[in-house]
mmCIF file of C-alpha atoms and ligand atoms in Angstrom:
data_model
loop_
_atom_site.group_PDB
_atom_site.id
_atom_site.type_symbol
_atom_site.label_atom_id
_atom_site.label_comp_id
_atom_site.label_asym_id
_atom_site.label_seq_id
_atom_site.Cartn_x
_atom_site.Cartn_y
_atom_site.Cartn_z
ATOM 1 C CA MET X 21 -10.769 -10.198 31.780
ATOM 2 C CA GLU X 22 -12.197 -13.270 33.530
ATOM 3 C CA ASP X 23 -15.918 -11.678 33.584
ATOM 4 C CA TYR X 24 -15.912 -12.433 29.734
ATOM 5 C CA GLU X 25 -15.973 -16.636 28.040
ATOM 6 C CA ARG X 26 -14.222 -16.426 24.779
ATOM 7 C CA LEU X 27 -15.981 -18.072 21.695
ATOM 8 C CA VAL X 28 -13.786 -17.792 18.444
ATOM 9 C CA LYS X 29 -11.109 -15.517 16.250
ATOM 10 C CA ILE X 30 -12.888 -13.091 14.339
ATOM 11 C CA GLY X 31 -10.138 -11.607 13.036
ATOM 12 C CA GLU X 32 -5.668 -10.747 13.598
ATOM 13 C CA GLY X 33 -3.461 -8.001 12.920
ATOM 14 C CA ALA X 34 0.065 -5.923 13.134
ATOM 15 C CA SER X 35 -1.152 -4.837 16.774
ATOM 16 C CA GLY X 36 -3.292 -8.222 17.901
ATOM 17 C CA VAL X 37 -5.429 -10.875 17.924
ATOM 18 C CA VAL X 38 -9.651 -9.985 18.435
ATOM 19 C CA TYR X 39 -12.024 -12.538 19.155
ATOM 20 C CA LYS X 40 -15.673 -12.526 19.741
ATOM 21 C CA ALA X 41 -16.971 -12.996 23.221
ATOM 22 C CA ARG X 42 -19.622 -13.329 25.932
ATOM 23 C CA ASP X 43 -19.912 -10.970 29.018
ATOM 24 C CA ARG X 44 -21.152 -13.617 31.405
ATOM 25 C CA ARG X 45 -22.497 -10.818 33.194
ATOM 26 C CA THR X 46 -25.372 -9.759 30.333
ATOM 27 C CA GLY X 47 -25.280 -12.285 27.913
ATOM 28 C CA GLU X 48 -23.633 -9.926 25.492
ATOM 29 C CA THR X 49 -21.899 -10.064 22.315
ATOM 30 C CA VAL X 50 -18.925 -8.743 22.328
ATOM 31 C CA ALA X 51 -14.806 -8.331 21.159
ATOM 32 C CA ILE X 52 -12.129 -8.203 22.683
ATOM 33 C CA LYS X 53 -8.459 -7.056 21.039
ATOM 34 C CA ARG X 54 -6.036 -8.820 22.646
ATOM 35 C CA LEU X 55 -2.202 -6.532 21.967
ATOM 36 C CA ARG X 56 0.455 -8.435 21.303
ATOM 37 C CA ALA X 57 2.387 -8.466 24.632
ATOM 38 C CA GLY X 58 4.472 -5.198 25.383
ATOM 39 C CA GLY X 59 7.944 -6.630 25.966
ATOM 40 C CA GLY X 60 8.347 -5.578 29.833
ATOM 41 C CA ASN X 61 10.235 -2.757 31.664
ATOM 42 C CA GLY X 62 11.442 -1.282 29.075
ATOM 43 C CA GLU X 63 11.849 0.752 26.259
ATOM 44 C CA ALA X 64 9.857 -1.377 24.459
ATOM 45 C CA GLY X 65 6.928 -1.631 26.752
ATOM 46 C CA ALA X 66 6.893 1.822 27.429
ATOM 47 C CA ALA X 67 6.547 2.880 23.594
ATOM 48 C CA PHE X 68 3.360 -0.118 24.301
ATOM 49 C CA GLU X 69 1.736 1.112 27.002
ATOM 50 C CA ALA X 70 1.905 4.288 25.273
ATOM 51 C CA ALA X 71 0.182 3.562 21.966
ATOM 52 C CA PHE X 72 -2.256 0.945 23.940
ATOM 53 C CA ARG X 73 -3.501 4.740 26.472
ATOM 54 C CA ARG X 74 -3.696 6.431 22.329
ATOM 55 C CA GLU X 75 -5.749 3.110 20.773
ATOM 56 C CA VAL X 76 -7.959 3.125 24.331
ATOM 57 C CA ARG X 77 -7.869 7.003 23.909
ATOM 58 C CA CYS X 78 -8.673 7.618 20.226
ATOM 59 C CA LEU X 79 -11.739 5.269 21.161
ATOM 60 C CA GLU X 80 -12.932 6.787 23.987
ATOM 61 C CA ALA X 81 -13.204 10.187 21.846
ATOM 62 C CA CYS X 82 -15.851 8.482 19.733
ATOM 63 C CA ARG X 83 -17.792 6.670 22.147
ATOM 64 C CA GLY X 84 -21.387 7.477 20.986
ATOM 65 C CA HIS X 85 -21.030 7.861 17.430
ATOM 66 C CA PRO X 86 -23.356 4.688 14.737
ATOM 67 C CA SER X 87 -20.389 4.773 12.493
ATOM 68 C CA LEU X 88 -18.010 3.929 15.180
ATOM 69 C CA VAL X 89 -17.234 1.274 17.080
ATOM 70 C CA ALA X 90 -18.166 1.464 20.773
ATOM 71 C CA LEU X 91 -15.687 0.981 23.363
ATOM 72 C CA ARG X 92 -16.686 -0.941 26.696
ATOM 73 C CA ALA X 93 -13.606 -1.380 28.626
ATOM 74 C CA ALA X 94 -10.390 -1.617 28.731
ATOM 75 C CA HIS X 95 -7.268 -3.480 30.520
ATOM 76 C CA LEU X 96 -3.835 -3.486 31.156
ATOM 77 C CA ASP X 97 -1.973 -6.241 33.061
ATOM 78 C CA PRO X 98 1.402 -4.690 34.515
ATOM 79 C CA TYR X 99 2.686 -7.913 35.617
ATOM 80 C CA THR X 100 2.119 -9.781 32.556
ATOM 81 C CA GLY X 101 2.414 -7.184 29.770
ATOM 82 C CA GLU X 102 -1.193 -7.950 28.303
ATOM 83 C CA ALA X 103 -3.631 -5.645 27.039
ATOM 84 C CA PHE X 104 -7.356 -5.954 26.346
ATOM 85 C CA ILE X 105 -9.739 -3.716 24.203
ATOM 86 C CA VAL X 106 -13.436 -4.546 25.112
ATOM 87 C CA MET X 107 -16.373 -2.942 21.933
ATOM 88 C CA ASP X 108 -19.633 -3.850 21.201
ATOM 89 C CA TYR X 109 -19.436 -6.721 18.647
ATOM 90 C CA ALA X 110 -20.126 -5.112 15.500
ATOM 91 C CA GLY X 111 -20.599 -7.391 12.151
ATOM 92 C CA ARG X 112 -18.565 -8.666 9.524
ATOM 93 C CA CYS X 113 -14.994 -6.819 7.841
ATOM 94 C CA LEU X 114 -16.336 -5.366 4.819
ATOM 95 C CA ALA X 115 -13.493 -6.862 3.060
ATOM 96 C CA ASP X 116 -14.853 -10.292 4.006
ATOM 97 C CA VAL X 117 -17.739 -9.471 3.005
ATOM 98 C CA MET X 118 -16.604 -8.379 -0.322
ATOM 99 C CA ARG X 119 -14.654 -11.432 -0.756
ATOM 100 C CA ASP X 120 -17.672 -13.360 0.735
ATOM 101 C CA ASP X 121 -18.410 -16.499 -1.803
ATOM 102 C CA GLY X 122 -22.465 -15.075 -2.221
ATOM 103 C CA ARG X 123 -20.864 -11.991 -3.591
ATOM 104 C CA ALA X 124 -17.111 -12.673 -4.781
ATOM 105 C CA GLY X 125 -16.683 -9.802 -7.069
ATOM 106 C CA LYS X 126 -20.263 -8.676 -7.421
ATOM 107 C CA PRO X 127 -20.368 -4.282 -7.291
ATOM 108 C CA PHE X 128 -22.398 -2.513 -4.496
ATOM 109 C CA THR X 129 -25.366 -0.720 -6.831
ATOM 110 C CA GLU X 130 -24.768 3.134 -6.157
ATOM 111 C CA PRO X 131 -27.717 3.109 -3.399
ATOM 112 C CA GLU X 132 -25.650 0.730 -1.419
ATOM 113 C CA ALA X 133 -22.204 1.882 -1.607
ATOM 114 C CA ARG X 134 -24.191 5.684 -0.792
ATOM 115 C CA ARG X 135 -25.684 3.782 2.030
ATOM 116 C CA VAL X 136 -22.318 2.196 2.827
ATOM 117 C CA MET X 137 -20.011 5.915 2.136
ATOM 118 C CA ARG X 138 -22.643 7.746 4.512
ATOM 119 C CA ALA X 139 -22.118 5.942 7.455
ATOM 120 C CA LEU X 140 -17.876 5.247 6.545
ATOM 121 C CA LEU X 141 -18.250 9.983 6.138
ATOM 122 C CA GLU X 142 -20.585 10.752 8.923
ATOM 123 C CA GLY X 143 -18.031 8.543 11.206
ATOM 124 C CA ALA X 144 -14.998 10.186 10.034
ATOM 125 C CA ALA X 145 -16.632 13.709 10.544
ATOM 126 C CA ALA X 146 -17.519 13.009 13.316
ATOM 127 C CA LEU X 147 -14.167 11.516 14.313
ATOM 128 C CA HIS X 148 -12.271 14.395 13.096
ATOM 129 C CA ALA X 149 -14.664 16.538 14.995
ATOM 130 C CA ARG X 150 -13.052 15.115 17.898
ATOM 131 C CA GLY X 151 -9.441 15.979 16.637
ATOM 132 C CA VAL X 152 -8.919 12.654 15.385
ATOM 133 C CA LEU X 153 -6.748 11.201 12.515
ATOM 134 C CA HIS X 154 -7.909 7.121 12.212
ATOM 135 C CA ARG X 155 -4.931 6.804 9.636
ATOM 136 C CA ASP X 156 -5.837 3.065 8.921
ATOM 137 C CA LEU X 157 -9.613 3.359 6.862
ATOM 138 C CA LYS X 158 -9.563 0.434 4.832
ATOM 139 C CA PRO X 159 -12.527 -2.094 3.986
ATOM 140 C CA ALA X 160 -10.451 -4.580 6.528
ATOM 141 C CA ASN X 161 -11.807 -1.722 9.108
ATOM 142 C CA VAL X 162 -14.776 -1.520 8.167
ATOM 143 C CA LEU X 163 -17.771 -3.569 10.179
ATOM 144 C CA LEU X 164 -20.881 -4.750 8.723
ATOM 145 C CA ASP X 165 -23.577 -5.719 11.119
ATOM 146 C CA ALA X 166 -26.108 -7.997 9.317
ATOM 147 C CA ARG X 167 -28.383 -8.193 11.482
ATOM 148 C CA GLY X 168 -28.910 -3.893 12.176
ATOM 149 C CA GLY X 169 -27.609 -2.831 9.273
ATOM 150 C CA GLY X 170 -24.983 -1.083 10.674
ATOM 151 C CA VAL X 171 -21.713 -0.110 9.322
ATOM 152 C CA ARG X 172 -19.129 0.568 11.743
ATOM 153 C CA ILE X 173 -15.382 2.020 11.370
ATOM 154 C CA CYS X 174 -12.608 0.140 13.735
ATOM 155 C CA ASP X 175 -9.318 -0.127 14.283
ATOM 156 C CA PHE X 176 -7.857 2.733 15.962
ATOM 157 C CA GLY X 177 -3.942 1.206 16.795
ATOM 158 C CA LEU X 178 -2.473 3.643 14.183
ATOM 159 C CA SER X 179 -4.786 6.711 15.625
ATOM 160 C CA ARG X 180 -3.955 9.823 16.797
ATOM 161 C CA PRO X 181 -5.153 13.138 17.688
ATOM 162 C CA ASP X 182 -5.031 15.646 15.242
ATOM 163 C CA THR X 183 -2.167 18.444 16.349
ATOM 164 C CA THR X 184 -2.056 19.786 12.939
ATOM 165 C CA ALA X 185 -4.429 22.598 13.448
ATOM 166 C CA ASP X 186 -2.048 23.327 17.107
ATOM 167 C CA ALA X 187 0.394 26.595 17.754
ATOM 168 C CA VAL X 188 3.647 24.066 18.539
ATOM 169 C CA SER X 189 2.520 20.179 16.900
ATOM 170 C CA SER X 190 4.603 17.271 16.883
ATOM 171 C CA PRO X 191 5.114 15.901 13.103
ATOM 172 C CA LEU X 192 3.074 13.153 11.872
ATOM 173 C CA THR X 193 4.878 9.704 10.300
ATOM 174 C CA PRO X 194 4.576 9.304 6.975
ATOM 175 C CA GLY X 195 4.536 5.737 8.127
ATOM 176 C CA VAL X 196 0.956 4.988 8.205
ATOM 177 C CA ALA X 197 -2.515 3.807 6.731
ATOM 178 C CA THR X 198 -1.967 0.560 4.639
ATOM 179 C CA LEU X 199 -0.635 0.450 1.105
ATOM 180 C CA TRP X 200 -3.413 0.611 -0.933
ATOM 181 C CA TYR X 201 -5.235 3.500 0.938
ATOM 182 C CA ARG X 202 -2.359 6.004 1.161
ATOM 183 C CA ALA X 203 -2.557 8.936 0.213
ATOM 184 C CA PRO X 204 0.041 10.944 -1.996
ATOM 185 C CA GLU X 205 1.421 13.468 0.367
ATOM 186 C CA LEU X 206 2.033 10.257 2.818
ATOM 187 C CA ILE X 207 3.696 8.784 0.376
ATOM 188 C CA LEU X 208 5.385 11.950 -0.420
ATOM 189 C CA GLY X 209 6.889 11.860 2.703
ATOM 190 C CA SER X 210 4.484 15.013 4.326
ATOM 191 C CA ARG X 211 5.497 15.349 8.024
ATOM 192 C CA ASP X 212 1.929 17.834 8.597
ATOM 193 C CA TYR X 213 -0.396 15.874 7.012
ATOM 194 C CA ASP X 214 -4.732 16.957 8.162
ATOM 195 C CA ALA X 215 -7.550 14.770 7.963
ATOM 196 C CA GLY X 216 -7.302 14.449 4.440
ATOM 197 C CA VAL X 217 -5.618 11.122 4.898
ATOM 198 C CA ASP X 218 -9.200 9.448 5.845
ATOM 199 C CA THR X 219 -11.017 11.054 3.442
ATOM 200 C CA TRP X 220 -8.566 9.934 0.429
ATOM 201 C CA ALA X 221 -8.725 6.174 1.929
ATOM 202 C CA LEU X 222 -12.660 6.798 2.186
ATOM 203 C CA GLY X 223 -12.241 7.521 -1.860
ATOM 204 C CA CYS X 224 -10.141 4.541 -2.188
ATOM 205 C CA VAL X 225 -13.100 2.220 -0.550
ATOM 206 C CA MET X 226 -16.107 4.392 -2.282
ATOM 207 C CA ALA X 227 -13.788 2.771 -5.587
ATOM 208 C CA GLU X 228 -13.829 -0.222 -4.276
ATOM 209 C CA LEU X 229 -17.392 -1.083 -3.038
ATOM 210 C CA LEU X 230 -18.165 -0.240 -6.760
ATOM 211 C CA THR X 231 -15.898 -2.196 -8.624
ATOM 212 C CA GLY X 232 -17.048 -5.352 -6.941
ATOM 213 C CA GLY X 233 -13.710 -5.809 -4.174
ATOM 214 C CA ALA X 234 -11.375 -4.698 -6.417
ATOM 215 C CA PRO X 235 -8.615 -2.122 -5.204
ATOM 216 C CA LEU X 236 -8.022 1.009 -6.975
ATOM 217 C CA PHE X 237 -4.262 1.557 -6.847
ATOM 218 C CA PRO X 238 -3.043 -2.143 -5.849
ATOM 219 C CA GLY X 239 0.936 -0.944 -6.001
ATOM 220 C CA ARG X 240 3.459 -3.363 -4.868
ATOM 221 C CA SER X 241 5.195 -0.495 -3.728
ATOM 222 C CA GLU X 242 4.917 3.338 -2.088
ATOM 223 C CA MET X 243 6.392 4.529 -5.437
ATOM 224 C CA ASP X 244 4.438 1.820 -7.689
ATOM 225 C CA THR X 245 0.759 2.627 -5.439
ATOM 226 C CA LEU X 246 1.434 6.726 -6.905
ATOM 227 C CA ASN X 247 1.779 5.377 -9.830
ATOM 228 C CA ARG X 248 -0.996 4.386 -10.790
ATOM 229 C CA VAL X 249 -1.990 7.229 -8.509
ATOM 230 C CA PHE X 250 -0.774 9.477 -11.260
ATOM 231 C CA ASP X 251 -1.818 7.452 -13.909
ATOM 232 C CA THR X 252 -5.237 7.395 -13.356
ATOM 233 C CA LEU X 253 -5.924 10.673 -11.790
ATOM 234 C CA GLY X 254 -3.798 12.899 -13.973
ATOM 235 C CA ALA X 255 -0.453 14.577 -12.571
ATOM 236 C CA GLN X 256 -1.918 18.062 -14.061
ATOM 237 C CA ASP X 257 -2.730 19.761 -11.084
ATOM 238 C CA VAL X 258 -0.121 18.777 -9.003
ATOM 239 C CA ALA X 259 1.979 22.235 -9.703
ATOM 240 C CA SER X 260 -0.541 23.769 -8.348
ATOM 241 C CA TRP X 261 -0.459 21.966 -5.112
ATOM 242 C CA CYS X 262 1.079 24.381 -2.750
ATOM 243 C CA ALA X 263 2.741 22.328 -0.181
ATOM 244 C CA PHE X 264 3.942 20.083 -3.594
ATOM 245 C CA ALA X 265 7.888 21.038 -3.978
ATOM 246 C CA SER X 266 8.777 20.963 -0.198
ATOM 247 C CA LEU X 267 7.064 17.365 0.640
ATOM 248 C CA PRO X 268 10.707 15.242 0.769
ATOM 249 C CA ARG X 269 9.855 13.479 -2.293
ATOM 250 C CA ALA X 270 8.938 15.753 -4.224
ATOM 251 C CA GLY X 271 12.100 15.466 -6.799
ATOM 252 C CA ASN X 272 10.970 11.499 -7.259
ATOM 253 C CA ALA X 273 11.964 11.422 -11.286
ATOM 254 C CA LEU X 274 7.549 10.016 -11.383
ATOM 255 C CA CYS X 275 6.603 12.716 -10.193
ATOM 256 C CA ARG X 276 7.717 14.998 -13.570
ATOM 257 C CA ARG X 277 6.587 12.072 -15.990
ATOM 258 C CA PRO X 278 4.209 13.054 -18.715
ATOM 259 C CA ARG X 279 0.865 11.998 -18.581
ATOM 260 C CA PRO X 280 -2.212 11.250 -19.906
ATOM 261 C CA PRO X 281 -5.187 13.516 -18.728
ATOM 262 C CA GLY X 282 -6.979 11.471 -15.826
ATOM 263 C CA ARG X 283 -9.849 8.183 -16.556
ATOM 264 C CA LEU X 284 -11.124 8.033 -13.484
ATOM 265 C CA ARG X 285 -14.840 8.910 -15.478
ATOM 266 C CA GLU X 286 -13.535 5.951 -17.264
ATOM 267 C CA VAL X 287 -13.194 3.593 -14.760
ATOM 268 C CA PHE X 288 -16.727 4.092 -13.339
ATOM 269 C CA PRO X 289 -19.009 5.002 -16.451
ATOM 270 C CA ALA X 290 -21.808 4.194 -14.910
ATOM 271 C CA LEU X 291 -21.501 5.752 -12.147
ATOM 272 C CA SER X 292 -23.889 9.025 -11.879
ATOM 273 C CA ASP X 293 -22.295 12.569 -12.119
ATOM 274 C CA ALA X 294 -23.149 13.146 -8.839
ATOM 275 C CA GLY X 295 -21.686 9.769 -7.347
ATOM 276 C CA PHE X 296 -18.382 10.491 -9.508
ATOM 277 C CA HIS X 297 -18.784 14.429 -7.863
ATOM 278 C CA VAL X 298 -17.996 12.618 -4.679
ATOM 279 C CA LEU X 299 -15.226 9.960 -5.747
ATOM 280 C CA ALA X 300 -13.555 12.228 -7.540
ATOM 281 C CA GLY X 301 -13.698 14.837 -4.675
ATOM 282 C CA LEU X 302 -12.009 12.436 -1.879
ATOM 283 C CA LEU X 303 -9.062 11.061 -4.777
ATOM 284 C CA GLU X 304 -8.200 14.504 -5.154
ATOM 285 C CA CYS X 305 -4.384 14.486 -5.110
ATOM 286 C CA ARG X 306 -3.828 17.814 -3.757
ATOM 287 C CA PRO X 307 -5.307 17.204 -0.199
ATOM 288 C CA GLU X 308 -6.016 21.270 0.451
ATOM 289 C CA TRP X 309 -9.146 20.825 -2.565
ATOM 290 C CA ARG X 310 -9.684 17.393 -1.218
ATOM 291 C CA LEU X 311 -13.447 16.970 0.081
ATOM 292 C CA SER X 312 -13.048 16.682 3.461
ATOM 293 C CA ALA X 313 -15.535 14.824 5.353
ATOM 294 C CA ALA X 314 -18.591 16.992 6.156
ATOM 295 C CA ASP X 315 -18.420 18.412 2.707
ATOM 296 C CA ALA X 316 -18.432 15.317 0.643
ATOM 297 C CA LEU X 317 -21.575 14.671 2.873
ATOM 298 C CA ARG X 318 -23.374 18.476 1.907
ATOM 299 C CA CYS X 319 -22.488 17.114 -1.916
ATOM 300 C CA PRO X 320 -26.195 16.270 -4.097
ATOM 301 C CA TRP X 321 -25.493 12.382 -4.255
ATOM 302 C CA PHE X 322 -26.332 12.227 -0.522
ATOM 303 C CA ASP X 323 -29.921 13.691 -1.475
ATOM 304 C CA ASP X 324 -31.327 11.765 -2.714
ATOM 305 C CA GLU X 325 -31.214 8.756 -0.655
ATOM 306 C CA GLY X 326 -34.325 7.292 -0.833
ATOM 307 C CA PRO X 327 -35.408 4.668 1.264
ATOM 308 C CA VAL X 328 -32.856 1.735 -0.063
ATOM 309 C CA ALA X 329 -33.639 -1.791 1.181
ATOM 310 C CA VAL X 330 -30.082 -3.318 1.167
ATOM 311 C CA ALA X 331 -29.434 -6.537 3.384
ATOM 312 C CA ALA X 332 -26.787 -5.711 5.594
ATOM 313 C CA HIS X 333 -24.166 -7.483 4.656
ATOM 314 C CA GLU X 334 -24.631 -5.887 1.318
ATOM 315 C CA ALA X 335 -25.344 -3.314 2.506
ATOM 316 C CA VAL X 336 -23.945 -0.901 2.784
ATOM 317 C CA ALA X 337 -22.595 19.283 1.783
ATOM 318 C CA ALA X 338 -21.328 21.205 -0.605
ATOM 319 C CA ALA X 339 -17.942 22.742 -1.201
ATOM 320 C CA PRO X 340 -17.596 21.746 -4.805
ATOM 321 C CA ALA X 341 -14.602 19.810 -5.735
ATOM 322 C CA ASP X 342 -13.555 22.440 -7.880
ATOM 323 C CA GLU X 343 -12.977 24.820 -4.915
ATOM 324 C CA PRO X 344 -10.184 24.527 -2.096
ATOM 325 C CA ARG X 345 -12.304 23.381 0.645
ATOM 326 C CA ALA X 346 -11.995 25.550 4.009
ATOM 327 C CA SER X 347 -12.207 24.281 7.330
ATOM 328 C CA SER X 348 -14.321 21.291 7.516
ATOM 329 C CA SER X 349 -17.125 21.965 9.643
ATOM 330 C CA CYS X 350 -19.094 18.336 11.144
ATOM 331 C CA SER X 351 -22.713 18.275 12.036
ATOM 332 C CA ALA X 352 -22.583 14.421 13.726
ATOM 333 C CA GLY X 353 -22.086 14.659 17.477
ATOM 334 C CA PHE X 354 -21.945 12.256 20.191
ATOM 335 C CA SER X 355 -23.737 11.326 22.728
ATOM 336 C CA ALA X 356 -21.255 10.980 25.404
ATOM 337 C CA ALA X 357 -18.994 13.517 26.835
ATOM 338 C CA ALA X 358 -14.956 13.192 26.802
ATOM 339 C CA GLY X 359 -14.237 11.661 30.012
ATOM 340 C CA CYS X 360 -12.947 8.495 31.785
ATOM 341 C CA VAL X 361 -12.367 4.980 30.019
ATOM 342 C CA ASN X 362 -12.687 1.944 32.235
ATOM 343 C CA VAL X 363 -9.137 1.261 32.438
ATOM 344 C CA HIS X 364 -8.012 -1.312 34.593
ATOM 345 C CA GLY X 365 -4.784 -1.554 35.818
ATOM 346 C CA VAL X 366 -3.956 1.961 34.023
ATOM 347 C CA ALA X 367 -4.781 5.022 36.036
ATOM 348 C CA THR X 368 -7.121 6.743 33.990
ATOM 349 C CA GLU X 369 -6.945 10.784 32.208
ATOM 350 C CA PRO X 370 -8.833 12.610 30.537
ATOM 351 C CA LEU X 371 -8.789 12.211 27.047
ATOM 352 C CA VAL X 372 -6.775 14.990 25.362
ATOM 353 C CA ALA X 373 -8.382 15.016 21.810
HETATM 354 N N1 LIG G 6 -15.708 -4.875 17.219
HETATM 355 C C1 LIG G 6 -15.522 -5.725 16.943
HETATM 356 N N2 LIG G 6 -16.656 -6.018 16.128
HETATM 357 C C2 LIG G 6 -16.242 -7.015 14.589
HETATM 358 N N3 LIG G 6 -15.407 -7.436 14.624
HETATM 359 C C3 LIG G 6 -14.031 -7.060 14.668
HETATM 360 C C4 LIG G 6 -14.151 -5.921 15.681
HETATM 361 N N4 LIG G 6 -12.849 -5.078 15.597
HETATM 362 C C5 LIG G 6 -12.230 -5.917 15.203
HETATM 363 N N5 LIG G 6 -12.247 -6.714 14.732
HETATM 364 C C6 LIG G 6 -11.923 -7.609 13.038
HETATM 365 O O1 LIG G 6 -10.907 -8.146 13.596
HETATM 366 C C7 LIG G 6 -9.895 -7.519 12.537
HETATM 367 C C8 LIG G 6 -9.003 -7.191 13.350
HETATM 368 O O2 LIG G 6 -8.762 -6.192 13.360
HETATM 369 P P1 LIG G 6 -8.069 -4.794 14.209
HETATM 370 O O3 LIG G 6 -7.987 -4.086 13.228
HETATM 371 O O4 LIG G 6 -8.450 -3.384 15.187
HETATM 372 O O5 LIG G 6 -6.516 -5.275 14.589
HETATM 373 P P2 LIG G 6 -5.132 -4.987 13.822
HETATM 374 O O6 LIG G 6 -4.033 -6.128 14.758
HETATM 375 O O7 LIG G 6 -4.641 -3.182 14.258
HETATM 376 O O8 LIG G 6 -5.384 -5.463 12.577
HETATM 377 P P3 LIG G 6 -3.915 -4.506 11.022
HETATM 378 O O9 LIG G 6 -3.056 -5.234 11.401
HETATM 379 O O10 LIG G 6 -4.867 -4.843 10.033
HETATM 380 O O11 LIG G 6 -4.307 -2.514 10.972
HETATM 381 C C9 LIG G 6 -10.988 -6.445 11.861
HETATM 382 O O12 LIG G 6 -10.293 -6.511 10.703
HETATM 383 C C10 LIG G 6 -12.037 -7.271 12.379
HETATM 384 O O13 LIG G 6 -12.708 -7.702 10.789
#
């Protein structure tokens, strides 16, 4: 790590601290995530190392895509237990930009929101095509590059290979995703969810762009969040949700409470019909009917994206939402094949995607 000169702290979360740094060899600006120390040689240390390896392998799977933060190197010191992930520096996070004094509370215009959403959906489609679930998409994990106008997804700390398509799949933990962006199936305790948890979260991000930073479902608890979801989207369709009855929390009284029809359209009266089609398709309670990222990108809303002059700090397929989606496909590609990441102090292994 002596190759990097630490500059300033740029972020901190549950798993570590992120610094802006300079690569002494090239002069380039990078971001270094220092993961909280791993807890020695015992079980805690092993779990820490496994989590570190998983984050690095998911990042590696995403190398080369313009909407995904680029991994440069990773380092685990077996003696001190310290772990570092070196990435390209990719700008300020969307959560900070939305809170910014200059634009606090100012909604993104529809073309600006569309530009951000296109980039995020392309990133998600690419991730999903590589068999990775991000599981923590939210404005704090979206980076906007003021100079290049780029939009990138970061923080793969909760990501993991999607095993739901495997013949023998290990159960997934429902305790993922930040509360306000947590899909209904997660709140209801699903252990075999799929990429729909990410597209739900992107629906929440889209809503937040259009409101200028007001979260759509700012619940105080899981059930408060679900209550807000059903109040806004209606709960009539839950009855036609195939796997609903088998979800651990399906018996909760909240799910049986009579509700008026959804009022999502009333919350976004100025949004075009094409934009609303994407928003409503992403915020579909039934996971099997929710738009996949690849399908969302084929919606007409993205057809009429003209040249939009947006400053980066303001920046930013048609299976209709009334048909259950089939398997998702993806047009986004990667410049790098899956291989081995430069992990110092750790034996590198081929990626499991
Ligand atoms: N490559 C990067 N370039 C610029 N900023 C970054 C980069 N990676 C992370 N950050 C900043 O650091 C913050 C924290 O990083 P990250 O989300 O990876 O940490 P975390 O501990 O997993 O956070 P959380 O607990 O919120 O999920 C991000 O919200 C973002 O603002």
